[in-house]
PDB file of C-alpha atoms in Angstrom:
ATOM      1  CA  MET U   1       0.000   0.000   0.000  1.00 43.00           C
ATOM      2  CA  THR U   2       1.431   3.406  -0.945  1.00 41.00           C
ATOM      3  CA  LYS U   3       1.308   6.370   1.312  1.00 41.00           C
ATOM      4  CA  ASP U   4      -1.193   8.150  -0.927  1.00 42.00           C
ATOM      5  CA  SER U   5      -3.644   5.241  -0.804  1.00 40.00           C
ATOM      6  CA  ARG U   6      -3.953   5.107   2.982  1.00 39.00           C
ATOM      7  CA  PRO U   7      -7.565   5.557   4.168  1.00 38.00           C
ATOM      8  CA  ILE U   8      -8.605   8.790   5.830  1.00 34.00           C
ATOM      9  CA  LEU U   9      -9.039   8.116   9.532  1.00 36.00           C
ATOM     10  CA  VAL U  10      -9.575  11.614  10.907  1.00 35.00           C
ATOM     11  CA  ALA U  11     -12.016  14.452  10.298  1.00 33.00           C
ATOM     12  CA  VAL U  12     -11.483  16.147   6.948  1.00 33.00           C
ATOM     13  CA  PRO U  13     -10.837  19.895   7.259  1.00 37.00           C
ATOM     14  CA  ASP U  14     -12.726  22.333   5.080  1.00 41.00           C
ATOM     15  CA  THR U  15     -11.166  22.178   1.641  1.00 38.00           C
ATOM     16  CA  ALA U  16     -12.229  23.855  -1.556  1.00 40.00           C
ATOM     17  CA  GLU U  17     -13.377  21.146  -3.980  1.00 42.00           C
ATOM     18  CA  THR U  18     -14.340  21.136  -7.619  1.00 39.00           C
ATOM     19  CA  ASP U  19     -16.735  18.793  -9.365  1.00 42.00           C
ATOM     20  CA  ALA U  20     -13.700  16.684 -10.226  1.00 44.00           C
ATOM     21  CA  GLY U  21     -13.000  15.985  -6.537  1.00 43.00           C
ATOM     22  CA  PRO U  22     -10.635  17.257  -3.832  1.00 40.00           C
ATOM     23  CA  SER U  23      -7.614  19.360  -4.689  1.00 46.00           C
ATOM     24  CA  GLU U  24      -4.220  17.770  -5.312  1.00 48.00           C
ATOM     25  CA  GLU U  25      -2.934  19.411  -2.127  1.00 44.00           C
ATOM     26  CA  ALA U  26      -5.715  17.766  -0.069  1.00 35.00           C
ATOM     27  CA  GLU U  27      -4.993  14.367  -1.611  1.00 37.00           C
ATOM     28  CA  ALA U  28      -1.317  14.722  -0.704  1.00 40.00           C
ATOM     29  CA  THR U  29      -1.769  15.826   2.910  1.00 34.00           C
ATOM     30  CA  LEU U  30      -4.862  14.109   4.302  1.00 29.00           C
ATOM     31  CA  PRO U  31      -3.481  10.535   4.181  1.00 33.00           C
ATOM     32  CA  THR U  32      -0.376  11.770   6.016  1.00 39.00           C
ATOM     33  CA  VAL U  33      -2.533  13.186   8.798  1.00 45.00           C
ATOM     34  CA  ALA U  34      -4.469   9.937   8.934  1.00 82.00           C
ATOM     35  CA  PHE U  35      -1.277   7.901   9.143  1.00 90.00           C
ATOM     36  CA  ASP U  36       0.150  10.039  11.946  1.00 91.00           C
ATOM     37  CA  GLU U  37      -3.074   9.686  13.914  1.00 92.00           C
ATOM     38  CA  ALA U  38      -3.061   5.918  13.378  1.00 92.00           C
ATOM     39  CA  VAL U  39       0.505   5.773  14.709  1.00 94.00           C
ATOM     40  CA  ARG U  40      -0.541   7.658  17.843  1.00 94.00           C
ATOM     41  CA  MET U  41      -3.559   5.394  18.371  1.00 93.00           C
ATOM     42  CA  VAL U  42      -1.642   2.122  18.008  1.00 94.00           C
ATOM     43  CA  GLU U  43       1.209   3.392  20.168  1.00 95.00           C
ATOM     44  CA  ALA U  44      -1.204   4.372  22.946  1.00 94.00           C
ATOM     45  CA  MET U  45      -3.042   1.038  22.844  1.00 93.00           C
ATOM     46  CA  LEU U  46       0.198  -0.954  23.026  1.00 95.00           C
ATOM     47  CA  PHE U  47       1.482   1.199  25.877  1.00 94.00           C
ATOM     48  CA  VAL U  48      -1.480   0.531  28.180  1.00 92.00           C
ATOM     49  CA  SER U  49      -2.020  -3.120  27.245  1.00 91.00           C
ATOM     50  CA  ASP U  50      -1.000  -5.863  29.691  1.00 86.00           C
ATOM     51  CA  GLY U  51      -0.375  -8.342  26.872  1.00 88.00           C
ATOM     52  CA  PRO U  52       0.021  -8.632  23.105  1.00 92.00           C
ATOM     53  CA  LEU U  53      -2.716  -7.044  20.985  1.00 94.00           C
ATOM     54  CA  ALA U  54      -4.090  -9.024  18.051  1.00 93.00           C
ATOM     55  CA  PRO U  55      -3.898  -7.429  14.587  1.00 92.00           C
ATOM     56  CA  LYS U  56      -7.675  -7.781  14.158  1.00 89.00           C
ATOM     57  CA  LEU U  57      -8.266  -5.680  17.275  1.00 90.00           C
ATOM     58  CA  LEU U  58      -5.911  -2.938  16.115  1.00 91.00           C
ATOM     59  CA  GLU U  59      -7.387  -2.963  12.615  1.00 90.00           C
ATOM     60  CA  GLN U  60     -10.798  -2.196  14.090  1.00 87.00           C
ATOM     61  CA  HIS U  61      -9.382   1.183  15.103  1.00 88.00           C
ATOM     62  CA  VAL U  62      -6.981   2.059  12.290  1.00 89.00           C
ATOM     63  CA  GLY U  63      -8.043  -0.081   9.328  1.00 87.00           C
ATOM     64  CA  ALA U  64      -5.797  -1.397   6.573  1.00 86.00           C
ATOM     65  CA  VAL U  65      -3.031   1.075   7.405  1.00 91.00           C
ATOM     66  CA  LEU U  66      -1.983  -1.139  10.362  1.00 91.00           C
ATOM     67  CA  ALA U  67       0.882  -2.886   8.537  1.00 92.00           C
ATOM     68  CA  ASP U  68       2.486   0.460   7.677  1.00 93.00           C
ATOM     69  CA  VAL U  69       1.982   1.691  11.236  1.00 94.00           C
ATOM     70  CA  VAL U  70       3.663  -1.398  12.688  1.00 95.00           C
ATOM     71  CA  ASP U  71       6.641  -1.025  10.330  1.00 96.00           C
ATOM     72  CA  HIS U  72       6.954   2.627  11.314  1.00 96.00           C
ATOM     73  CA  LEU U  73       6.859   1.887  15.056  1.00 96.00           C
ATOM     74  CA  LYS U  74       9.346  -0.979  14.751  1.00 96.00           C
ATOM     75  CA  LYS U  75      11.832   1.379  13.102  1.00 96.00           C
ATOM     76  CA  LYS U  76      11.077   4.111  15.621  1.00 95.00           C
ATOM     77  CA  TYR U  77      11.812   1.863  18.595  1.00 95.00           C
ATOM     78  CA  GLU U  78      14.500  -0.459  17.181  1.00 93.00           C
ATOM     79  CA  SER U  79      17.420   1.447  18.740  1.00 92.00           C
ATOM     80  CA  GLY U  80      15.610   2.493  21.916  1.00 93.00           C
ATOM     81  CA  GLY U  81      15.124   0.977  25.335  1.00 94.00           C
ATOM     82  CA  VAL U  82      11.708  -0.338  24.325  1.00 94.00           C
ATOM     83  CA  ASN U  83      11.037  -2.424  21.210  1.00 95.00           C
ATOM     84  CA  LEU U  84       7.864  -3.280  19.312  1.00 96.00           C
ATOM     85  CA  ILE U  85       7.868  -7.045  18.806  1.00 94.00           C
ATOM     86  CA  GLU U  86       5.565  -9.724  17.421  1.00 92.00           C
ATOM     87  CA  LEU U  87       4.466 -11.897  20.302  1.00 89.00           C
ATOM     88  CA  ALA U  88       1.893 -14.676  20.630  1.00 85.00           C
ATOM     89  CA  GLY U  89       0.282 -13.784  17.318  1.00 88.00           C
ATOM     90  CA  GLY U  90       0.021 -10.091  18.178  1.00 93.00           C
ATOM     91  CA  TYR U  91       2.110  -6.998  18.889  1.00 95.00           C
ATOM     92  CA  ALA U  92       3.569  -5.785  22.179  1.00 94.00           C
ATOM     93  CA  LEU U  93       6.010  -3.252  23.587  1.00 94.00           C
ATOM     94  CA  ARG U  94       8.824  -4.892  25.536  1.00 93.00           C
ATOM     95  CA  THR U  95      12.059  -3.659  27.071  1.00 90.00           C
ATOM     96  CA  ALA U  96      15.126  -4.217  24.897  1.00 92.00           C
ATOM     97  CA  SER U  97      16.653  -7.605  25.656  1.00 87.00           C
ATOM     98  CA  ASP U  98      20.139  -6.181  26.229  1.00 90.00           C
ATOM     99  CA  LEU U  99      18.796  -4.048  29.104  1.00 89.00           C
ATOM    100  CA  SER U 100      17.278  -6.923  31.088  1.00 82.00           C
ATOM    101  CA  TYR U 101      20.098  -6.680  33.645  1.00 82.00           C
ATOM    102  CA  LEU U 102      18.620  -3.381  34.846  1.00 84.00           C
ATOM    103  CA  PHE U 103      15.569  -5.167  36.218  1.00 76.00           C
ATOM    104  CA  GLU U 104      17.197  -8.132  37.940  1.00 68.00           C
ATOM    105  CA  GLU U 105      16.942  -6.556  41.406  1.00 60.00           C
ATOM    106  CA  GLN U 106      13.305  -5.568  40.785  1.00 57.00           C
ATOM    107  CA  ALA U 107      12.182  -8.992  39.595  1.00 51.00           C
ATOM    108  CA  VAL U 108       9.681 -10.868  41.729  1.00 50.00           C
ATOM    109  CA  GLU U 109      11.153 -13.957  43.386  1.00 52.00           C
ATOM    110  CA  PRO U 110      10.435 -16.649  40.818  1.00 51.00           C
ATOM    111  CA  LYS U 111       8.572 -19.813  41.549  1.00 58.00           C
ATOM    112  CA  LYS U 112       9.984 -23.047  40.218  1.00 73.00           C
ATOM    113  CA  LEU U 113       8.772 -25.636  37.768  1.00 80.00           C
ATOM    114  CA  SER U 114       9.724 -29.173  38.685  1.00 84.00           C
ATOM    115  CA  ARG U 115      11.718 -31.214  36.233  1.00 84.00           C
ATOM    116  CA  ALA U 116       8.608 -33.337  35.678  1.00 86.00           C
ATOM    117  CA  ALA U 117       6.602 -30.212  34.807  1.00 88.00           C
ATOM    118  CA  LEU U 118       9.352 -28.975  32.490  1.00 86.00           C
ATOM    119  CA  GLU U 119       9.445 -32.301  30.668  1.00 86.00           C
ATOM    120  CA  THR U 120       5.665 -32.370  30.350  1.00 89.00           C
ATOM    121  CA  LEU U 121       5.535 -28.775  29.104  1.00 89.00           C
ATOM    122  CA  ALA U 122       8.182 -29.535  26.468  1.00 87.00           C
ATOM    123  CA  ILE U 123       6.231 -32.569  25.258  1.00 88.00           C
ATOM    124  CA  ILE U 124       2.997 -30.570  25.076  1.00 90.00           C
ATOM    125  CA  ALA U 125       4.716 -27.723  23.210  1.00 88.00           C
ATOM    126  CA  TYR U 126       6.462 -29.867  20.603  1.00 87.00           C
ATOM    127  CA  HIS U 127       3.799 -32.552  20.121  1.00 86.00           C
ATOM    128  CA  GLN U 128       0.517 -30.653  20.489  1.00 87.00           C
ATOM    129  CA  PRO U 129      -2.204 -31.710  20.235  1.00 89.00           C
ATOM    130  CA  VAL U 130      -1.118 -34.491  22.603  1.00 89.00           C
ATOM    131  CA  THR U 131      -3.068 -36.768  24.952  1.00 91.00           C
ATOM    132  CA  ARG U 132      -2.191 -37.837  28.475  1.00 89.00           C
ATOM    133  CA  ALA U 133      -1.364 -41.349  27.212  1.00 89.00           C
ATOM    134  CA  GLU U 134       1.020 -39.917  24.619  1.00 90.00           C
ATOM    135  CA  ILE U 135       2.718 -37.767  27.274  1.00 90.00           C
ATOM    136  CA  GLU U 136       3.176 -40.844  29.449  1.00 88.00           C
ATOM    137  CA  ASP U 137       4.553 -42.849  26.527  1.00 88.00           C
ATOM    138  CA  ILE U 138       7.195 -40.209  25.748  1.00 86.00           C
ATOM    139  CA  ARG U 139       8.193 -39.590  29.376  1.00 84.00           C
ATOM    140  CA  GLY U 140       8.135 -43.265  30.261  1.00 84.00           C
ATOM    141  CA  VAL U 141       6.226 -42.652  33.509  1.00 83.00           C
ATOM    142  CA  SER U 142       2.592 -42.115  34.464  1.00 79.00           C
ATOM    143  CA  ALA U 143       1.307 -38.548  34.313  1.00 74.00           C
ATOM    144  CA  SER U 144       0.716 -37.100  37.753  1.00 72.00           C
ATOM    145  CA  LYS U 145      -2.032 -34.827  39.020  1.00 68.00           C
ATOM    146  CA  GLY U 146       0.388 -32.215  40.341  1.00 76.00           C
ATOM    147  CA  THR U 147       2.408 -31.904  37.145  1.00 84.00           C
ATOM    148  CA  LEU U 148      -0.473 -31.113  34.794  1.00 85.00           C
ATOM    149  CA  ASP U 149      -2.246 -29.075  37.472  1.00 84.00           C
ATOM    150  CA  VAL U 150       0.629 -26.625  37.784  1.00 88.00           C
ATOM    151  CA  LEU U 151       0.882 -26.203  34.007  1.00 91.00           C
ATOM    152  CA  LEU U 152      -2.850 -25.490  33.758  1.00 89.00           C
ATOM    153  CA  GLU U 153      -2.655 -23.066  36.691  1.00 88.00           C
ATOM    154  CA  THR U 154       0.218 -21.097  35.157  1.00 88.00           C
ATOM    155  CA  GLY U 155      -1.896 -20.718  32.040  1.00 89.00           C
ATOM    156  CA  TRP U 156       0.860 -22.147  29.835  1.00 91.00           C
ATOM    157  CA  ALA U 157      -1.052 -25.326  28.954  1.00 92.00           C
ATOM    158  CA  ARG U 158      -4.720 -25.927  28.235  1.00 91.00           C
ATOM    159  CA  MET U 159      -7.187 -28.635  27.329  1.00 90.00           C
ATOM    160  CA  ARG U 160      -7.700 -28.277  23.574  1.00 90.00           C
ATOM    161  CA  GLY U 161     -10.329 -30.811  22.509  1.00 89.00           C
ATOM    162  CA  ARG U 162     -11.089 -34.519  22.235  1.00 90.00           C
ATOM    163  CA  ARG U 163      -9.242 -36.885  19.896  1.00 90.00           C
ATOM    164  CA  ARG U 164     -11.466 -38.764  17.450  1.00 89.00           C
ATOM    165  CA  THR U 165     -10.239 -42.157  18.622  1.00 89.00           C
ATOM    166  CA  PRO U 166     -11.747 -44.805  20.922  1.00 90.00           C
ATOM    167  CA  GLY U 167     -12.315 -43.311  24.365  1.00 87.00           C
ATOM    168  CA  ARG U 168     -12.140 -39.765  22.915  1.00 88.00           C
ATOM    169  CA  PRO U 169      -9.181 -38.716  25.100  1.00 90.00           C
ATOM    170  CA  VAL U 170      -8.665 -35.043  25.918  1.00 90.00           C
ATOM    171  CA  THR U 171      -5.852 -33.330  24.022  1.00 91.00           C
ATOM    172  CA  TYR U 172      -3.487 -30.738  25.487  1.00 92.00           C
ATOM    173  CA  GLY U 173      -1.713 -27.774  23.932  1.00 92.00           C
ATOM    174  CA  THR U 174      -0.006 -24.501  24.798  1.00 91.00           C
ATOM    175  CA  THR U 175      -1.590 -21.055  25.177  1.00 91.00           C
ATOM    176  CA  PRO U 176      -0.877 -17.454  24.128  1.00 90.00           C
ATOM    177  CA  ALA U 177       0.445 -16.961  27.685  1.00 88.00           C
ATOM    178  CA  PHE U 178       3.074 -19.629  26.960  1.00 88.00           C
ATOM    179  CA  LEU U 179       4.174 -17.747  23.838  1.00 88.00           C
ATOM    180  CA  ASP U 180       4.230 -14.484  25.791  1.00 86.00           C
ATOM    181  CA  GLN U 181       6.270 -15.975  28.650  1.00 84.00           C
ATOM    182  CA  PHE U 182       8.916 -17.400  26.330  1.00 83.00           C
ATOM    183  CA  THR U 183       8.870 -14.462  23.866  1.00 82.00           C
ATOM    184  CA  LEU U 184       7.672 -16.457  20.866  1.00 85.00           C
ATOM    185  CA  ALA U 185       5.714 -14.899  18.008  1.00 84.00           C
ATOM    186  CA  SER U 186       4.160 -18.277  17.207  1.00 85.00           C
ATOM    187  CA  ILE U 187       4.523 -21.940  18.121  1.00 83.00           C
ATOM    188  CA  GLY U 188       6.636 -22.352  14.976  1.00 82.00           C
ATOM    189  CA  ASP U 189       9.344 -20.247  16.643  1.00 83.00           C
ATOM    190  CA  LEU U 190      10.122 -22.896  19.262  1.00 81.00           C
ATOM    191  CA  PRO U 191      13.882 -23.525  19.477  1.00 76.00           C
ATOM    192  CA  GLY U 192      15.371 -26.469  17.627  1.00 68.00           C
ATOM    193  CA  LEU U 193      17.876 -29.046  18.847  1.00 56.00           C
ATOM    194  CA  ASP U 194      20.960 -26.895  18.272  1.00 60.00           C
ATOM    195  CA  GLU U 195      19.487 -23.958  20.196  1.00 60.00           C
ATOM    196  CA  LEU U 196      18.511 -26.156  23.140  1.00 55.00           C
ATOM    197  CA  LYS U 197      21.972 -27.707  23.244  1.00 52.00           C
ATOM    198  CA  GLY U 198      23.567 -24.265  23.241  1.00 54.00           C
ATOM    199  CA  ALA U 199      21.351 -23.167  26.137  1.00 50.00           C
ATOM    200  CA  GLY U 200      22.189 -26.306  28.128  1.00 50.00           C
ATOM    201  CA  LEU U 201      18.530 -27.334  28.269  1.00 47.00           C
ATOM    202  CA  LEU U 202      18.580 -30.480  26.172  1.00 49.00           C
ATOM    203  CA  GLU U 203      19.442 -32.816  29.062  1.00 52.00           C
ATOM    204  CA  ALA U 204      16.309 -31.700  30.927  1.00 50.00           C
ATOM    205  CA  ILE U 205      14.068 -32.792  28.050  1.00 52.00           C
ATOM    206  CA  PRO U 206      13.389 -36.526  27.662  1.00 52.00           C
ATOM    207  CA  GLN U 207      14.254 -38.445  24.525  1.00 53.00           C
ATOM    208  CA  GLY U 208      11.351 -38.315  22.115  1.00 53.00           C
ATOM    209  CA  ALA U 209      10.093 -34.913  23.228  1.00 53.00           C
ATOM    210  CA  MET U 210      11.736 -33.316  20.196  1.00 54.00           C
ATOM    211  CA  ALA U 211      10.696 -35.979  17.688  1.00 52.00           C
ATOM    212  CA  ALA U 212       8.335 -33.565  15.952  1.00 53.00           C
ATOM    213  CA  MET U 213       7.942 -29.841  15.472  1.00 54.00           C
ATOM    214  CA  PRO U 214       4.407 -28.427  15.725  1.00 57.00           C
ATOM    215  CA  THR U 215       2.911 -26.979  12.575  1.00 55.00           C
ATOM    216  CA  GLY U 216      -0.100 -24.828  11.856  1.00 54.00           C
ATOM    217  CA  ASP U 217      -2.042 -22.618  14.245  1.00 59.00           C
ATOM    218  CA  ALA U 218      -1.850 -23.789  17.866  1.00 62.00           C
ATOM    219  CA  ASP U 219      -5.249 -22.197  18.518  1.00 68.00           C
ATOM    220  CA  GLN U 220      -7.035 -24.204  15.810  1.00 76.00           C
ATOM    221  CA  LEU U 221      -8.291 -27.754  16.292  1.00 79.00           C
ATOM    222  CA  SER U 222      -6.649 -30.375  14.101  1.00 80.00           C
ATOM    223  CA  ALA U 223      -8.587 -32.607  11.710  1.00 81.00           C
ATOM    224  CA  ASP U 224      -8.773 -35.434  14.271  1.00 83.00           C
ATOM    225  CA  GLU U 225     -10.028 -33.266  17.183  1.00 86.00           C
ATOM    226  CA  ASP U 226     -13.529 -32.354  18.322  1.00 86.00           C
ATOM    227  CA  PRO U 227     -14.286 -29.207  20.355  1.00 84.00           C
ATOM    228  CA  LEU U 228     -14.112 -29.470  24.144  1.00 81.00           C
ATOM    229  CA  ASP U 229     -17.125 -28.152  26.060  1.00 76.00           C
ATOM    230  CA  ASP U 230     -17.320 -27.140  29.727  1.00 74.00           C
ATOM    231  CA  GLU U 231     -18.660 -30.537  30.782  1.00 72.00           C
ATOM    232  CA  ASP U 232     -15.749 -32.296  29.062  1.00 67.00           C
ATOM    233  CA  ALA U 233     -13.217 -30.057  30.799  1.00 68.00           C
ATOM    234  CA  GLU U 234     -14.848 -30.571  34.190  1.00 72.00           C
ATOM    235  CA  ALA U 235     -14.901 -34.338  33.675  1.00 67.00           C
ATOM    236  CA  GLU U 236     -11.185 -34.331  32.819  1.00 70.00           C
ATOM    237  CA  ARG U 237     -10.373 -32.305  35.937  1.00 66.00           C
ATOM    238  CA  SER U 238     -12.400 -34.718  38.065  1.00 65.00           C
ATOM    239  CA  ALA U 239     -10.511 -37.650  36.562  1.00 64.00           C
ATOM    240  CA  MET U 240      -7.232 -35.815  37.114  1.00 64.00           C
ATOM    241  CA  ALA U 241      -7.957 -35.654  40.842  1.00 61.00           C
ATOM    242  CA  LEU U 242      -7.684 -39.455  40.927  1.00 54.00           C
ATOM    243  CA  TRP U 243      -4.286 -39.555  39.224  1.00 59.00           C
ATOM    244  CA  PRO U 244      -1.258 -40.441  41.388  1.00 56.00           C
ATOM    245  CA  GLN U 245       0.670 -37.578  42.979  1.00 56.00           C
ATOM    246  CA  GLU U 246       4.245 -37.548  41.706  1.00 53.00           C
ATOM    247  CA  GLU U 247       6.800 -37.745  44.475  1.00 43.00           C
ATOM    248  CA  LEU U 248       9.640 -35.238  44.514  1.00 40.00           C
ATOM    249  CA  THR U 249      13.053 -36.802  44.031  1.00 40.00           C
ATOM    250  CA  ASP U 250      16.420 -35.456  43.002  1.00 40.00           C
ATOM    251  CA  GLU U 251      15.431 -36.215  39.407  1.00 44.00           C
ATOM    252  CA  ASN U 252      12.256 -34.140  39.363  1.00 45.00           C
ATOM    253  CA  ALA U 253      13.005 -31.479  41.966  1.00 45.00           C
ATOM    254  CA  ASP U 254      12.529 -27.827  41.079  1.00 47.00           C
ATOM    255  CA  THR U 255      14.847 -26.813  38.258  1.00 46.00           C
ATOM    256  CA  THR U 256      13.274 -24.151  36.100  1.00 47.00           C
ATOM    257  CA  ASP U 257      12.088 -20.633  36.877  1.00 47.00           C
ATOM    258  CA  GLU U 258       8.514 -19.559  36.300  1.00 44.00           C
ATOM    259  CA  ARG U 259       9.249 -15.855  35.882  1.00 41.00           C
ATOM    260  CA  GLY U 260       7.107 -13.558  37.944  1.00 39.00           C
ATOM    261  CA  ALA U 261       7.893 -10.424  35.959  1.00 37.00           C
ATOM    262  CA  ASP U 262       8.464  -9.516  32.337  1.00 39.00           C
ATOM    263  CA  GLY U 263      12.009  -9.045  31.218  1.00 39.00           C
TER     264      GLY U 263
END
């Protein structure tokens, strides 16, 4: 879209017009005013938002000019202390990554995810949609009530739907909060094997957890899933209460931070 084709988003000032339409001067200046106003609107919305804003929401306020506005704001902030980034399928303002050390003393004392929870989260992220039985098969141990509970409570994992197989087991997947927490624009941006090795995280993830990379939209049901209603979710939680409680050992003791503040 060229600058001159941007839609007019603000009130049009009085301008002398002929039967042929607005003057050339009006055509040249009004879209610029509209674009500047759209920049201000998007910037204000991102500033006050607690989380990423979806493009559809922003487009309701500024229309088709959104892509140009985002490009403009990315360039405006790219060398500053705050950056405009794509996060969890939307846009958000976040502090520049190289300045994270400034906030270390202000960070809330993090809670911990057990090794069992970390393993389960990795399996859900890389294999979604995945059932409890599939999680158990990859980990090699029975799924515990506490492990899935904590992932559901953090908001990083969710019940997605029901698999169209005998027994119609519930499927699990990640959430926009998971993408936000780990600064991922989409589930396709999950780190690969080389990145995990470089970060020293590969040993904490069981063999088989990285056998597949998720594809498609994590929010959309796959072809072999049915929607999950409230009764289904409640039934799964009731069944979960009967699962064994995983005992803490040196192998599954707390290992990974659940950050309490944004970096």
